[in-house]
XYZ file of C-alpha atoms in Angstrom:
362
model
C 197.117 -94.802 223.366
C 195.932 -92.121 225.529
C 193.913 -88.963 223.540
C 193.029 -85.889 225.349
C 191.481 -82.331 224.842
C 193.228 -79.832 227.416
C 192.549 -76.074 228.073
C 195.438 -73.199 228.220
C 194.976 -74.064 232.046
C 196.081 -77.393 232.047
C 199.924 -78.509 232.848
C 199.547 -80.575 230.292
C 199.796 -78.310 227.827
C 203.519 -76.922 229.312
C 204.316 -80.093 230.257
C 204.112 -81.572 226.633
C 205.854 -78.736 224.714
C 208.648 -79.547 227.425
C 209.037 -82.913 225.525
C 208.970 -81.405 222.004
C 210.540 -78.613 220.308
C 208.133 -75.773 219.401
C 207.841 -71.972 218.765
C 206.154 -69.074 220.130
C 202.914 -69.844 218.441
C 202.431 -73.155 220.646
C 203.276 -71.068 224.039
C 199.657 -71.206 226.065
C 200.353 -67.414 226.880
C 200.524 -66.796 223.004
C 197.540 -68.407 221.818
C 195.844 -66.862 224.914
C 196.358 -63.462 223.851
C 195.136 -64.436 220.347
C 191.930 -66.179 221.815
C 190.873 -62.705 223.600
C 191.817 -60.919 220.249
C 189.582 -62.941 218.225
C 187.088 -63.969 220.460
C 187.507 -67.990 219.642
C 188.340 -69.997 222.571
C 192.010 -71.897 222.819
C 192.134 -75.849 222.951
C 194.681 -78.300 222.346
C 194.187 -82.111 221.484
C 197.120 -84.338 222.691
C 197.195 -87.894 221.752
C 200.041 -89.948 222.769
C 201.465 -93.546 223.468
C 205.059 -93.388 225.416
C 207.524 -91.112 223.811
C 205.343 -90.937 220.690
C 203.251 -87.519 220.848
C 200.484 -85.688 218.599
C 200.096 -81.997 219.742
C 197.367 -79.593 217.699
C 196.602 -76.343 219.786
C 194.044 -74.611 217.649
C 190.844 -71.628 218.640
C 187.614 -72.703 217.736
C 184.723 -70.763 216.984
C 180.720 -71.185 216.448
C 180.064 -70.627 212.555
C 176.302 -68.959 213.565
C 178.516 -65.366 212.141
C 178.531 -66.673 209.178
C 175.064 -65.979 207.193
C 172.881 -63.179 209.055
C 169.992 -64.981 209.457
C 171.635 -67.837 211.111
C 171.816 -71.745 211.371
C 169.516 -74.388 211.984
C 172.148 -76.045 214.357
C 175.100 -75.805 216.238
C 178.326 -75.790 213.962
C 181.929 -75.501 214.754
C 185.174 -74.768 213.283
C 188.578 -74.445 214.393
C 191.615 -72.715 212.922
C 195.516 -71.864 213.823
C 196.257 -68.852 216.038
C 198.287 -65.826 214.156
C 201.161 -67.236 212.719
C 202.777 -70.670 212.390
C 201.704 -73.103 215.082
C 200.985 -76.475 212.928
C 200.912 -79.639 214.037
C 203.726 -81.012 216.547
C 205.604 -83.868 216.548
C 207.815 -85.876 219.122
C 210.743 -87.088 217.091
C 209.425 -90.858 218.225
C 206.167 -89.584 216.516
C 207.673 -88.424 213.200
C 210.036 -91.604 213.517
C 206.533 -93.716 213.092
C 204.687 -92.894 210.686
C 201.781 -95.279 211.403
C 201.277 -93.790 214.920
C 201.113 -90.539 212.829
C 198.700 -91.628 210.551
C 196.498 -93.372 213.305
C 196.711 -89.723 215.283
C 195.170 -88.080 212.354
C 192.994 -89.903 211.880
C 191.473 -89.963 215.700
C 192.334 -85.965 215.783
C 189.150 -85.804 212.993
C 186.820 -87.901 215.068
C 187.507 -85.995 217.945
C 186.699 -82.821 215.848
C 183.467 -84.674 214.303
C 182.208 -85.157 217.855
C 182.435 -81.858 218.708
C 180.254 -80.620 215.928
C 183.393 -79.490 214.028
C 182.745 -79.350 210.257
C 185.958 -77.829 209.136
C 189.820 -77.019 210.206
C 192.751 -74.669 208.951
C 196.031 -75.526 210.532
C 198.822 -72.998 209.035
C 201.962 -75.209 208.966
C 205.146 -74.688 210.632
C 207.667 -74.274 207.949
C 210.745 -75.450 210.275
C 208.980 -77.757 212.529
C 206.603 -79.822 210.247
C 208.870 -79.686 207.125
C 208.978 -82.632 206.864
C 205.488 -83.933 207.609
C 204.189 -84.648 203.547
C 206.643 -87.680 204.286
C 204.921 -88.723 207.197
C 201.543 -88.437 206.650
C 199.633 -89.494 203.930
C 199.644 -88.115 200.462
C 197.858 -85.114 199.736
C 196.747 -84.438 202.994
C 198.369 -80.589 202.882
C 198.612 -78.316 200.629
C 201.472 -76.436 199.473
C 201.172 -72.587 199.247
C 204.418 -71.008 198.581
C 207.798 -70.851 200.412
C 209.203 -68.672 203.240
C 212.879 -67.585 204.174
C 214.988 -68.160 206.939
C 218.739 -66.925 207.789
C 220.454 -70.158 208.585
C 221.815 -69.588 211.611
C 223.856 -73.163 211.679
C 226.948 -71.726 209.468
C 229.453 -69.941 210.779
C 228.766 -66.572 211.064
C 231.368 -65.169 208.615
C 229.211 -66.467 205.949
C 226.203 -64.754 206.794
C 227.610 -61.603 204.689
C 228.200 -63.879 201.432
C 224.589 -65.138 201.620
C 223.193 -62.160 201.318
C 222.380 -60.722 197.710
C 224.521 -57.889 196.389
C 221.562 -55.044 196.489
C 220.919 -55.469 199.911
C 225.216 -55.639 200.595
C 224.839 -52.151 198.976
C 222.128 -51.055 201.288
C 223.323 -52.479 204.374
C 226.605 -50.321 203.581
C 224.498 -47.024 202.520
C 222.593 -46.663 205.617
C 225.686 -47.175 207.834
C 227.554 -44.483 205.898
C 224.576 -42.395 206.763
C 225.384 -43.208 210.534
C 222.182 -45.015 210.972
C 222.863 -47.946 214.025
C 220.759 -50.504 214.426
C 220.643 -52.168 217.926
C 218.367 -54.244 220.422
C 216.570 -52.324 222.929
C 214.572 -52.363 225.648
C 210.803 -52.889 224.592
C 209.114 -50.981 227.672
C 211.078 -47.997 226.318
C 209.917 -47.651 222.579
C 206.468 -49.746 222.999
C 204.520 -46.816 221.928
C 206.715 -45.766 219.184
C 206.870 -48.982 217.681
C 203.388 -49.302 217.795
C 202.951 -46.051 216.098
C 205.283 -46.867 213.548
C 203.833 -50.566 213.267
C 200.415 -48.711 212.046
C 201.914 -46.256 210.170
C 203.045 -48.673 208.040
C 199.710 -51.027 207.558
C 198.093 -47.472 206.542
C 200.637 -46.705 203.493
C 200.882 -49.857 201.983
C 196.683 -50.277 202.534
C 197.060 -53.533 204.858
C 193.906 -55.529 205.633
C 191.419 -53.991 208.628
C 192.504 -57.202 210.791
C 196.592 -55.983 211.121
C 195.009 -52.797 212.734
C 193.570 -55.294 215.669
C 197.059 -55.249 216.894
C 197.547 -51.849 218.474
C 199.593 -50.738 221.825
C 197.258 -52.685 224.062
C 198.090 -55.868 222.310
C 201.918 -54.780 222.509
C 201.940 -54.649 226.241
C 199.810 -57.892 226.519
C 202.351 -59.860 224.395
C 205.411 -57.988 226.449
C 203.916 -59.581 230.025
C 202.952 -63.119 228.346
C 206.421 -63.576 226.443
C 208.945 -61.841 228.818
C 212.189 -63.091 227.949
C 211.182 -64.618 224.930
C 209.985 -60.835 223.038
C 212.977 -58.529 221.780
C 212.697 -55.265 219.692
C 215.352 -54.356 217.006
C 215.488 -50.664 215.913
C 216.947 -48.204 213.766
C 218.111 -44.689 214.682
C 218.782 -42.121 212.571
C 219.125 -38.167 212.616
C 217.434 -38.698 216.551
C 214.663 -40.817 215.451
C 213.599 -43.863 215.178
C 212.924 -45.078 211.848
C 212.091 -48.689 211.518
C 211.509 -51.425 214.706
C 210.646 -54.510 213.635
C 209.343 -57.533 217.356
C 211.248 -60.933 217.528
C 210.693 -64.015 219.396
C 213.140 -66.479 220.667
C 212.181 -70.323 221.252
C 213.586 -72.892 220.955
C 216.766 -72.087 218.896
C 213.895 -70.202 216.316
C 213.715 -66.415 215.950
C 210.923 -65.451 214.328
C 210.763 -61.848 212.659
C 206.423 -61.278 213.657
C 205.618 -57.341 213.058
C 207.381 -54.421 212.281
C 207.176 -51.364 209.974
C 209.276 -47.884 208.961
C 208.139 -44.427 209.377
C 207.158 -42.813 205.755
C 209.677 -40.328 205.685
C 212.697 -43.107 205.850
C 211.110 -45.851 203.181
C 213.311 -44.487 200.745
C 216.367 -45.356 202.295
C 215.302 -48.825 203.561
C 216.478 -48.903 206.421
C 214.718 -52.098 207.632
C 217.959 -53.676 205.421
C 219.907 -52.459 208.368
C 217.618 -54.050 210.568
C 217.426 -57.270 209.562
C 221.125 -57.608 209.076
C 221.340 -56.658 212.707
C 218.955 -59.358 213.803
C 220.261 -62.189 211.771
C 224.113 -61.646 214.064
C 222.296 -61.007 216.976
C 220.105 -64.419 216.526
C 223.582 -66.398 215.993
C 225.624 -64.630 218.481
C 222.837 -66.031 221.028
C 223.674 -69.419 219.842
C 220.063 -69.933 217.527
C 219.338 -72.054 214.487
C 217.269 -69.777 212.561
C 216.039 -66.356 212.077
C 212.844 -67.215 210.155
C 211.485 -64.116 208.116
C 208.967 -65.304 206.588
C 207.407 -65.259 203.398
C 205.608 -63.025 200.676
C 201.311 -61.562 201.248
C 199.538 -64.697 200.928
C 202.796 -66.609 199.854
C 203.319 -65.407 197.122
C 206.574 -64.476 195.639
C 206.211 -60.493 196.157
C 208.257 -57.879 196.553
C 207.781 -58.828 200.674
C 209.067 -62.292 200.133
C 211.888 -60.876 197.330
C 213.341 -58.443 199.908
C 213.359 -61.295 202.304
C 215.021 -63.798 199.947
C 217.827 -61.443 199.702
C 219.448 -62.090 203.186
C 219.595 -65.864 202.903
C 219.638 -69.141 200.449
C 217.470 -70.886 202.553
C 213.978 -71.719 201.538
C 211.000 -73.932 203.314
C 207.629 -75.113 202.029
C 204.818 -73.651 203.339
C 201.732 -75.896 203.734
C 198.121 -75.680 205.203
C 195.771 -78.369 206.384
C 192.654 -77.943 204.801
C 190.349 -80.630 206.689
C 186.867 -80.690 205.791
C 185.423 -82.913 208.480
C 182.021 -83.377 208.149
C 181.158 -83.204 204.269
C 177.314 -82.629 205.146
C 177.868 -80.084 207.620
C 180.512 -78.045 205.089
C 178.103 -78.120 202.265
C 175.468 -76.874 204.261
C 177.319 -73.839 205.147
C 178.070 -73.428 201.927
C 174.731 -73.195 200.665
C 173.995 -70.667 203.293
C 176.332 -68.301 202.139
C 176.174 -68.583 198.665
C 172.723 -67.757 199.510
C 173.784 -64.746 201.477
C 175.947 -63.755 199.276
C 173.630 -64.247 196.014
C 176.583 -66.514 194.173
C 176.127 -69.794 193.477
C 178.000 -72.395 195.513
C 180.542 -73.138 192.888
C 181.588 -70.053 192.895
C 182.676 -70.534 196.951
C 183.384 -74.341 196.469
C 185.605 -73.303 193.344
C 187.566 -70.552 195.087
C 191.011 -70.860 196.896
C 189.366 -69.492 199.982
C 189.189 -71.558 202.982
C 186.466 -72.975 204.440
C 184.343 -71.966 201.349
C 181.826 -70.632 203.564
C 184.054 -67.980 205.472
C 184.855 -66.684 201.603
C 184.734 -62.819 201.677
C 183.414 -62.697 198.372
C 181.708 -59.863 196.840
C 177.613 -60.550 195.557
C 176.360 -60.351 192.528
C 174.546 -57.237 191.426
């Protein structure tokens, strides 16, 4: 058994998602760009034993931010990059369950010994599907589902998957002579961008989204390459949705996009995403994962998405509270700060308790 913390510098880190299927979020250059964006710095433990292979990339942070007067001692957390990275799995891993359990298990001591009182790992919904069978019960927890376009049957049954409103749609904007087609991102960086915050404004998105502006754009162009592709839609001369893809591993993810004001009406993002979904499969991918609803919940976000495909996932978290003494502490502190008592934080869905955004009593 051989356990080891790595940096994005390593070629460890390369060399191990080599041996395992993974996504964008795992890529070194991906979670790089997110560690400058939040200010957390990127780490990945490995543990493995032959072909069998536990891989957690994860950004951890000092929790001193978290009550203004601060703490009596160093304290850590750690939490998943934007998006879906999880846990990973070589299939000799997920084919033993006890070497599983066992690399669980050593993953929290490793945490505990670096002062680590809590982690948040959002779960892959393709890649760790399958890991409340592994691991032991009650170890995640289930928040909702997302959607993906299955891109395994034959395409002539994309159409029939998709729900009759949508059909309707799909066939409007086309009779309006909208097109929808893959360009080249250097050309419409700034337009997407501008149509990316357009959007976040109208529909009153959290202050985080508006982090991701043109300079993040062009950062995530150089780091992904190949790997980035932008879908738009044209109509009367203009542009008027563009939603940013990635391509790994037989996965395309749908990550950010938005429509101009002026167009919402005539949802053309319909056209869009039916645009994607053949492109994915003509390249020869598995799925076009579109996530879910805000928050998970079942939304209008996820009940548009739900329309272009039957197939659902669960979507877990991993919720580890690592050093009981450490978390409670933490808790008390802002409960303090926040004049709330620490039920009200412990009781909450929010976590790590302590990281809660809630309001204070008056």
């Amino acid at each position: 058994m051989n356990t080891q913390i790595i940096d994005l510098s390593n070629p460890l880190w390369l060399e191990t998602l080599d041996k395992i299927k993974h996504d964008v979020y795992q890529l070194p250059n991906y979670i790089s760009i997110e560690a400058r964006r939040t200010k957390q710095i990127p780490e990945a433990i490995l543990i493995s034993d032959g072909d069998k292979i536990f891989f957690a990339p994860y950004l951890i942070s000092k929790c001193d931010s978290v009550v203004a007067q601060g703490l009596s001692e160093d304290i850590y957390d750690v939490k998943s990059p934007y998006g879906y990275p999880g846990i990973l799995l070589s299939e000799a891993a997920a084919n033993t369950p006890s070497f599983a359990r066992y690399a669980m298990s050593e993953f929290k001591q490793i945490l505990v010994s670096k002062k680590v009182c809590s982690a948040f790992f959002r779960m892959h919904p393709i890649l760790n599907e399958n890991f409340s069978e592994i691991f032991e019960p009650g170890l995640f927890t289930e928040n909702g589902e997302t959607v993906s376009v299955d891109l395994r049957i034959p395409e002539s049954q994309l159409w029939s998957h998709t729900r009759k409103g949508h059909k309707s749609t799909i066939n409007k904007c086309k009779r309006l002579g909208m097109q929808a087609k893959f360009v080249p991102i250097d050309e419409y960086l700034d337009e997407f961008t501008a149509i990316y915050q357009e959007t976040m404004g109208r529909v009153e998105a959290a202050d985080r989204y508006y982090s991701f502006d043109l300079a993040y754009y062009q950062e995530m162009r150089i780091a992904l390459g190949d790997k980035l592709h932008l879908c738009i839609v044209e109509y009367e001369n203009e542009v008027a949705c563009a939603g940013l893809y990635t391509e790994v591993c037989g996965i395309v993810q749908s990550t950010l996009g938005g429509t101009k004001d002026k167009f919402v009406d005539l949802s053309p993002s319909s056209l869009e995403t039916d645009c994607a979904r053949y492109w994915a499969h003509q390249r020869g991918n598995q799925y076009l994962h579109l996530g879910g609803g805000v928050g998970a919940s079942k939304d209008p976000v996820y009940n548009f998405k739900a329309g272009f495909s039957k197939l659902r996932h669960n979507f877990y978290t991993l919720r580890l509270i690592v050093d009981e003494q450490k978390y409670r502490y933490l808790v008390e502190m802002k409960a303090k700060s926040l004049n709330v008592p620490v039920e009200n934080l412990l009781d909450s869905k929010f976590f790590p308790a302590y990281r809660s955004p809630q309001a204070p009593l008056k």
